[in-house]
């Protein structure tokens, strides 16, 4: 017997090694396996394998199993320990755990199976704070699903709790769908986003070529939100489906585009149904160079008179509510509150018009102010003078010189816009009346009388500006009604005629209301409540179970 054999037997004896029927036991008097190790010490590992040769390319432990059960089976029999069944500490450059399935593996067999019958996690991944790599990476090259979740009971199919960063990133490298929700089996909510009382955005679409400050130079048509909806008639009149939408457009196209091709129905409708809500139904601002709103009626085939825009107060409250209010208040002296342009009439008023006083088209024309003697309870109205001519009026005070003359200078534009003059002179402080010595010429005229007399003068002139010269019919007093207005009236009620005989008909919209109503059984639910899951055809897959 050589020294090596002797040492081996001595060591085996010291360790309590037992050899029975070719089974080897270490600390185990009756080994049941080829190698059976029983740990009887209070500290230390039951088995430790050290692979210290750095040039050795073999595995520290290599397991082969030609039988029908597992190559490795580990159990933790302690019911109080919080330690893991297995731990893999990787200090090198490779993967933590690698499972290679042979190409001949049957369909439906899982490379990694967790069968959790308890109350713990099925899988738990902890990623170091400085690690920029994914916590879980699935590199899928097949034609099936990269990851599939069957949620067969209450709860969430996927739950994502994010403290910082983006909750979900989906990069699509082909012309495919980024997210598909199939609700054809049970309906339900396609996406529910709850911000509670927090600031946030429910849905963002960026189509800016990676640079939101510069318009994209290439690309096709892009829609921030696109939906095809074909629904049956509402179960009750006036009920509609509703949605909130917010978007930021940084390019040169539309922020929102809605095309309606149906034979009826509004393109968009906005309702505030809270009786105490004092906010605007629609609020819009524009920091650019164009108008805030542009509306165009472009139909060439219309039945009767159409209104391109209609704003109406349809309530019954006893107050002077305003149908349309326009204001423009830039620097002092500038701004036009309301401007109307028409080939026939620029502005038509059915009733009195008031501009801090009545300026009416068909009734009286007056300025209206608070009565200076009783401003809290009364108003004072001064009325405009009607005339059968389109006139301009000029007035002033002149002082006759020692020669009994005064030259009255008129505005520099006077000759350009006036013709056919009339004069009125009144002496102040003397009965001797002055007279017109020279008529208007080169924007001035001369009056004469008793030297030193103060003269009050008034000059009436017929308008003769460029517009009046181009449209002399604008000053015509008696006008024939157009053929389509024959037999109609501006104010038919004054002639005991029916309202349908009015030339300018009111297009006031009747009072109406619309209620946003969700389909029955589809009310929004809290996150912890049961929601219909996306139904995807399951493959017939038999997964093995644990012993």
PDB file of C-alpha atoms in Angstrom, residues 322-520:
ATOM      1  CA  UNK A 322     -74.568  88.854 -24.787  1.00  0.00           C
ATOM      2  CA  UNK A 323     -74.687  86.540 -27.785  1.00  0.00           C
ATOM      3  CA  UNK A 324     -71.361  87.687 -29.243  1.00  0.00           C
ATOM      4  CA  UNK A 325     -68.746  89.891 -27.623  1.00  0.00           C
ATOM      5  CA  UNK A 326     -65.704  91.186 -29.457  1.00  0.00           C
ATOM      6  CA  UNK A 327     -62.920  93.286 -28.015  1.00  0.00           C
ATOM      7  CA  UNK A 328     -59.523  94.487 -29.146  1.00  0.00           C
ATOM      8  CA  UNK A 329     -57.473  96.490 -26.654  1.00  0.00           C
ATOM      9  CA  UNK A 330     -53.882  96.967 -27.816  1.00  0.00           C
ATOM     10  CA  UNK A 331     -52.166 100.350 -27.307  1.00  0.00           C
ATOM     11  CA  UNK A 332     -54.422 103.318 -26.533  1.00  0.00           C
ATOM     12  CA  UNK A 333     -56.182 104.556 -29.659  1.00  0.00           C
ATOM     13  CA  UNK A 334     -55.904 101.254 -31.530  1.00  0.00           C
ATOM     14  CA  UNK A 335     -58.102  98.190 -31.867  1.00  0.00           C
ATOM     15  CA  UNK A 336     -61.309  97.132 -33.618  1.00  0.00           C
ATOM     16  CA  UNK A 337     -63.765  95.213 -31.491  1.00  0.00           C
ATOM     17  CA  UNK A 338     -66.004  93.909 -34.299  1.00  0.00           C
ATOM     18  CA  UNK A 339     -65.584  94.100 -38.074  1.00  0.00           C
ATOM     19  CA  UNK A 340     -68.104  92.903 -40.616  1.00  0.00           C
ATOM     20  CA  UNK A 341     -67.526  92.562 -44.354  1.00  0.00           C
ATOM     21  CA  UNK A 342     -70.169  91.685 -46.930  1.00  0.00           C
ATOM     22  CA  UNK A 343     -70.846  92.290 -50.594  1.00  0.00           C
ATOM     23  CA  UNK A 344     -74.314  93.509 -49.618  1.00  0.00           C
ATOM     24  CA  UNK A 345     -74.241  94.525 -45.943  1.00  0.00           C
ATOM     25  CA  UNK A 346     -71.226  94.544 -43.694  1.00  0.00           C
ATOM     26  CA  UNK A 347     -73.383  94.359 -40.541  1.00  0.00           C
ATOM     27  CA  UNK A 348     -77.090  93.601 -40.190  1.00  0.00           C
ATOM     28  CA  UNK A 349     -78.870  94.070 -36.873  1.00  0.00           C
ATOM     29  CA  UNK A 350     -82.330  92.682 -36.196  1.00  0.00           C
ATOM     30  CA  UNK A 351     -83.179  95.049 -33.352  1.00  0.00           C
ATOM     31  CA  UNK A 352     -81.332  97.927 -31.720  1.00  0.00           C
ATOM     32  CA  UNK A 353     -77.538  98.180 -31.703  1.00  0.00           C
ATOM     33  CA  UNK A 354     -75.762  99.769 -28.749  1.00  0.00           C
ATOM     34  CA  UNK A 355     -72.228 101.123 -28.592  1.00  0.00           C
ATOM     35  CA  UNK A 356     -72.394 102.612 -25.129  1.00  0.00           C
ATOM     36  CA  UNK A 357     -75.641 103.861 -26.630  1.00  0.00           C
ATOM     37  CA  UNK A 358     -78.046 102.649 -29.337  1.00  0.00           C
ATOM     38  CA  UNK A 359     -76.733 102.475 -32.904  1.00  0.00           C
ATOM     39  CA  UNK A 360     -79.507 100.582 -34.579  1.00  0.00           C
ATOM     40  CA  UNK A 361     -79.995  99.493 -38.146  1.00  0.00           C
ATOM     41  CA  UNK A 362     -83.795  99.614 -38.120  1.00  0.00           C
ATOM     42  CA  UNK A 363     -84.864 101.466 -34.990  1.00  0.00           C
ATOM     43  CA  UNK A 364     -83.370 104.577 -33.400  1.00  0.00           C
ATOM     44  CA  UNK A 365     -79.673 105.445 -33.368  1.00  0.00           C
ATOM     45  CA  UNK A 366     -78.463 106.933 -30.130  1.00  0.00           C
ATOM     46  CA  UNK A 367     -75.617 107.107 -27.660  1.00  0.00           C
ATOM     47  CA  UNK A 368     -76.553 105.916 -24.196  1.00  0.00           C
ATOM     48  CA  UNK A 369     -74.884 106.906 -20.940  1.00  0.00           C
ATOM     49  CA  UNK A 370     -75.632 106.739 -17.235  1.00  0.00           C
ATOM     50  CA  UNK A 371     -77.899 109.672 -16.401  1.00  0.00           C
ATOM     51  CA  UNK A 372     -75.687 112.298 -14.744  1.00  0.00           C
ATOM     52  CA  UNK A 373     -78.441 113.244 -12.277  1.00  0.00           C
ATOM     53  CA  UNK A 374     -79.370 109.669 -11.283  1.00  0.00           C
ATOM     54  CA  UNK A 375     -76.660 107.310 -12.659  1.00  0.00           C
ATOM     55  CA  UNK A 376     -77.709 104.352 -10.501  1.00  0.00           C
ATOM     56  CA  UNK A 377     -81.309 104.202 -11.693  1.00  0.00           C
ATOM     57  CA  UNK A 378     -81.570 105.974 -15.067  1.00  0.00           C
ATOM     58  CA  UNK A 379     -79.907 106.209 -18.487  1.00  0.00           C
ATOM     59  CA  UNK A 380     -79.685 109.243 -20.757  1.00  0.00           C
ATOM     60  CA  UNK A 381     -80.072 108.788 -24.544  1.00  0.00           C
ATOM     61  CA  UNK A 382     -79.294 111.321 -27.280  1.00  0.00           C
ATOM     62  CA  UNK A 383     -80.482 110.372 -30.747  1.00  0.00           C
ATOM     63  CA  UNK A 384     -78.809 110.719 -34.129  1.00  0.00           C
ATOM     64  CA  UNK A 385     -80.278 113.000 -36.809  1.00  0.00           C
ATOM     65  CA  UNK A 386     -81.520 111.220 -39.926  1.00  0.00           C
ATOM     66  CA  UNK A 387     -80.886 112.695 -43.383  1.00  0.00           C
ATOM     67  CA  UNK A 388     -81.666 111.861 -46.999  1.00  0.00           C
ATOM     68  CA  UNK A 389     -78.055 112.653 -47.849  1.00  0.00           C
ATOM     69  CA  UNK A 390     -74.723 111.178 -46.874  1.00  0.00           C
ATOM     70  CA  UNK A 391     -73.213 114.209 -45.174  1.00  0.00           C
ATOM     71  CA  UNK A 392     -70.115 115.280 -43.314  1.00  0.00           C
ATOM     72  CA  UNK A 393     -70.360 118.121 -40.788  1.00  0.00           C
ATOM     73  CA  UNK A 394     -67.632 120.558 -39.684  1.00  0.00           C
ATOM     74  CA  UNK A 395     -67.908 123.410 -37.190  1.00  0.00           C
ATOM     75  CA  UNK A 396     -65.820 125.904 -35.274  1.00  0.00           C
ATOM     76  CA  UNK A 397     -65.354 129.474 -33.933  1.00  0.00           C
ATOM     77  CA  UNK A 398     -63.597 132.236 -35.925  1.00  0.00           C
ATOM     78  CA  UNK A 399     -62.487 135.695 -34.816  1.00  0.00           C
ATOM     79  CA  UNK A 400     -62.761 138.426 -37.491  1.00  0.00           C
ATOM     80  CA  UNK A 401     -59.657 140.649 -37.725  1.00  0.00           C
ATOM     81  CA  UNK A 402     -59.437 144.463 -37.953  1.00  0.00           C
ATOM     82  CA  UNK A 403     -60.438 144.248 -41.599  1.00  0.00           C
ATOM     83  CA  UNK A 404     -63.518 142.229 -40.678  1.00  0.00           C
ATOM     84  CA  UNK A 405     -62.228 138.992 -42.259  1.00  0.00           C
ATOM     85  CA  UNK A 406     -61.175 135.510 -41.130  1.00  0.00           C
ATOM     86  CA  UNK A 407     -59.778 132.620 -43.144  1.00  0.00           C
ATOM     87  CA  UNK A 408     -61.031 129.276 -41.835  1.00  0.00           C
ATOM     88  CA  UNK A 409     -58.620 126.406 -42.423  1.00  0.00           C
ATOM     89  CA  UNK A 410     -60.286 123.062 -43.013  1.00  0.00           C
ATOM     90  CA  UNK A 411     -58.581 119.627 -42.653  1.00  0.00           C
ATOM     91  CA  UNK A 412     -56.013 118.851 -45.331  1.00  0.00           C
ATOM     92  CA  UNK A 413     -58.160 115.969 -46.609  1.00  0.00           C
ATOM     93  CA  UNK A 414     -61.323 118.106 -46.893  1.00  0.00           C
ATOM     94  CA  UNK A 415     -61.297 118.612 -50.674  1.00  0.00           C
ATOM     95  CA  UNK A 416     -60.560 114.884 -51.222  1.00  0.00           C
ATOM     96  CA  UNK A 417     -63.717 113.621 -49.565  1.00  0.00           C
ATOM     97  CA  UNK A 418     -66.300 116.423 -49.841  1.00  0.00           C
ATOM     98  CA  UNK A 419     -68.384 118.307 -52.392  1.00  0.00           C
ATOM     99  CA  UNK A 420     -71.605 120.387 -52.611  1.00  0.00           C
ATOM    100  CA  UNK A 421     -71.087 122.620 -49.543  1.00  0.00           C
ATOM    101  CA  UNK A 422     -73.607 124.433 -47.322  1.00  0.00           C
ATOM    102  CA  UNK A 423     -72.619 127.173 -44.839  1.00  0.00           C
ATOM    103  CA  UNK A 424     -74.166 128.481 -41.645  1.00  0.00           C
ATOM    104  CA  UNK A 425     -72.724 131.526 -39.824  1.00  0.00           C
ATOM    105  CA  UNK A 426     -73.851 133.040 -36.519  1.00  0.00           C
ATOM    106  CA  UNK A 427     -72.430 136.231 -34.961  1.00  0.00           C
ATOM    107  CA  UNK A 428     -71.738 136.113 -31.223  1.00  0.00           C
ATOM    108  CA  UNK A 429     -72.270 139.354 -29.215  1.00  0.00           C
ATOM    109  CA  UNK A 430     -73.567 141.491 -32.084  1.00  0.00           C
ATOM    110  CA  UNK A 431     -76.695 141.542 -34.249  1.00  0.00           C
ATOM    111  CA  UNK A 432     -74.680 142.213 -37.397  1.00  0.00           C
ATOM    112  CA  UNK A 433     -74.453 138.895 -39.189  1.00  0.00           C
ATOM    113  CA  UNK A 434     -71.292 137.784 -41.035  1.00  0.00           C
ATOM    114  CA  UNK A 435     -71.278 136.321 -44.525  1.00  0.00           C
ATOM    115  CA  UNK A 436     -69.210 133.928 -46.690  1.00  0.00           C
ATOM    116  CA  UNK A 437     -66.763 136.092 -48.591  1.00  0.00           C
ATOM    117  CA  UNK A 438     -64.979 133.255 -50.435  1.00  0.00           C
ATOM    118  CA  UNK A 439     -66.276 129.708 -50.773  1.00  0.00           C
ATOM    119  CA  UNK A 440     -64.239 126.600 -50.056  1.00  0.00           C
ATOM    120  CA  UNK A 441     -61.111 126.383 -52.190  1.00  0.00           C
ATOM    121  CA  UNK A 442     -57.932 124.480 -51.436  1.00  0.00           C
ATOM    122  CA  UNK A 443     -59.268 123.331 -48.035  1.00  0.00           C
ATOM    123  CA  UNK A 444     -60.236 126.803 -46.729  1.00  0.00           C
ATOM    124  CA  UNK A 445     -62.902 129.479 -46.984  1.00  0.00           C
ATOM    125  CA  UNK A 446     -63.170 133.144 -45.925  1.00  0.00           C
ATOM    126  CA  UNK A 447     -65.890 134.807 -43.832  1.00  0.00           C
ATOM    127  CA  UNK A 448     -66.365 138.570 -43.337  1.00  0.00           C
ATOM    128  CA  UNK A 449     -68.392 140.974 -41.206  1.00  0.00           C
ATOM    129  CA  UNK A 450     -67.978 143.568 -38.474  1.00  0.00           C
ATOM    130  CA  UNK A 451     -64.325 143.734 -37.365  1.00  0.00           C
ATOM    131  CA  UNK A 452     -63.623 141.895 -34.116  1.00  0.00           C
ATOM    132  CA  UNK A 453     -66.780 139.779 -34.294  1.00  0.00           C
ATOM    133  CA  UNK A 454     -66.674 136.239 -32.968  1.00  0.00           C
ATOM    134  CA  UNK A 455     -68.327 133.946 -35.532  1.00  0.00           C
ATOM    135  CA  UNK A 456     -69.752 130.449 -34.961  1.00  0.00           C
ATOM    136  CA  UNK A 457     -69.629 128.551 -38.235  1.00  0.00           C
ATOM    137  CA  UNK A 458     -71.001 125.224 -39.449  1.00  0.00           C
ATOM    138  CA  UNK A 459     -70.213 123.611 -42.785  1.00  0.00           C
ATOM    139  CA  UNK A 460     -72.175 120.697 -44.300  1.00  0.00           C
ATOM    140  CA  UNK A 461     -70.668 118.757 -47.182  1.00  0.00           C
ATOM    141  CA  UNK A 462     -71.771 115.812 -49.248  1.00  0.00           C
ATOM    142  CA  UNK A 463     -69.422 112.827 -48.904  1.00  0.00           C
ATOM    143  CA  UNK A 464     -67.279 112.418 -52.000  1.00  0.00           C
ATOM    144  CA  UNK A 465     -64.510 110.075 -50.928  1.00  0.00           C
ATOM    145  CA  UNK A 466     -63.134 107.266 -53.107  1.00  0.00           C
ATOM    146  CA  UNK A 467     -65.690 104.763 -51.854  1.00  0.00           C
ATOM    147  CA  UNK A 468     -68.645 107.048 -52.595  1.00  0.00           C
ATOM    148  CA  UNK A 469     -67.286 107.815 -56.049  1.00  0.00           C
ATOM    149  CA  UNK A 470     -66.874 104.080 -56.763  1.00  0.00           C
ATOM    150  CA  UNK A 471     -70.280 103.222 -55.258  1.00  0.00           C
ATOM    151  CA  UNK A 472     -72.643 106.132 -55.817  1.00  0.00           C
ATOM    152  CA  UNK A 473     -75.566 103.768 -55.218  1.00  0.00           C
ATOM    153  CA  UNK A 474     -74.571 103.705 -51.541  1.00  0.00           C
ATOM    154  CA  UNK A 475     -76.014 107.232 -51.229  1.00  0.00           C
ATOM    155  CA  UNK A 476     -79.199 106.432 -53.097  1.00  0.00           C
ATOM    156  CA  UNK A 477     -82.269 107.246 -50.990  1.00  0.00           C
ATOM    157  CA  UNK A 478     -85.004 105.187 -52.644  1.00  0.00           C
ATOM    158  CA  UNK A 479     -83.825 101.669 -53.425  1.00  0.00           C
ATOM    159  CA  UNK A 480     -85.608  98.851 -55.222  1.00  0.00           C
ATOM    160  CA  UNK A 481     -85.571  95.577 -53.329  1.00  0.00           C
ATOM    161  CA  UNK A 482     -83.749  92.712 -54.964  1.00  0.00           C
ATOM    162  CA  UNK A 483     -85.901  90.182 -56.802  1.00  0.00           C
ATOM    163  CA  UNK A 484     -85.507  87.528 -54.094  1.00  0.00           C
ATOM    164  CA  UNK A 485     -86.564  90.122 -51.504  1.00  0.00           C
ATOM    165  CA  UNK A 486     -89.674  91.328 -53.291  1.00  0.00           C
ATOM    166  CA  UNK A 487     -92.661  90.759 -51.037  1.00  0.00           C
ATOM    167  CA  UNK A 488     -90.440  90.622 -47.932  1.00  0.00           C
ATOM    168  CA  UNK A 489     -89.817  93.140 -45.220  1.00  0.00           C
ATOM    169  CA  UNK A 490     -87.000  94.316 -42.999  1.00  0.00           C
ATOM    170  CA  UNK A 491     -89.435  94.347 -40.058  1.00  0.00           C
ATOM    171  CA  UNK A 492     -92.475  92.304 -41.168  1.00  0.00           C
ATOM    172  CA  UNK A 493     -94.249  92.650 -37.801  1.00  0.00           C
ATOM    173  CA  UNK A 494     -94.672  96.380 -38.413  1.00  0.00           C
ATOM    174  CA  UNK A 495     -96.776  95.569 -41.484  1.00  0.00           C
ATOM    175  CA  UNK A 496     -98.750  92.705 -39.925  1.00  0.00           C
ATOM    176  CA  UNK A 497     -96.794  90.218 -42.028  1.00  0.00           C
ATOM    177  CA  UNK A 498     -95.685  86.768 -40.838  1.00  0.00           C
ATOM    178  CA  UNK A 499     -92.072  86.267 -39.629  1.00  0.00           C
ATOM    179  CA  UNK A 500     -91.224  84.126 -42.665  1.00  0.00           C
ATOM    180  CA  UNK A 501     -91.547  87.308 -44.745  1.00  0.00           C
ATOM    181  CA  UNK A 502     -88.437  88.788 -43.103  1.00  0.00           C
ATOM    182  CA  UNK A 503     -85.470  89.611 -45.343  1.00  0.00           C
ATOM    183  CA  UNK A 504     -83.016  89.146 -42.483  1.00  0.00           C
ATOM    184  CA  UNK A 505     -84.101  86.032 -40.645  1.00  0.00           C
ATOM    185  CA  UNK A 506     -82.863  85.081 -37.228  1.00  0.00           C
ATOM    186  CA  UNK A 507     -80.818  81.847 -37.154  1.00  0.00           C
ATOM    187  CA  UNK A 508     -80.854  81.429 -33.386  1.00  0.00           C
ATOM    188  CA  UNK A 509     -80.176  77.827 -32.342  1.00  0.00           C
ATOM    189  CA  UNK A 510     -82.864  76.340 -30.145  1.00  0.00           C
ATOM    190  CA  UNK A 511     -81.926  75.458 -26.588  1.00  0.00           C
ATOM    191  CA  UNK A 512     -80.615  71.913 -26.342  1.00  0.00           C
ATOM    192  CA  UNK A 513     -78.472  69.703 -24.172  1.00  0.00           C
ATOM    193  CA  UNK A 514     -76.408  66.560 -24.630  1.00  0.00           C
ATOM    194  CA  UNK A 515     -75.491  64.079 -21.920  1.00  0.00           C
ATOM    195  CA  UNK A 516     -72.286  62.051 -22.020  1.00  0.00           C
ATOM    196  CA  UNK A 517     -73.284  58.505 -21.149  1.00  0.00           C
ATOM    197  CA  UNK A 518     -71.143  55.379 -20.979  1.00  0.00           C
ATOM    198  CA  UNK A 519     -72.603  52.045 -22.150  1.00  0.00           C
ATOM    199  CA  UNK A 520     -74.167  49.983 -19.391  1.00  0.00           C
TER     200      UNK A 520
END
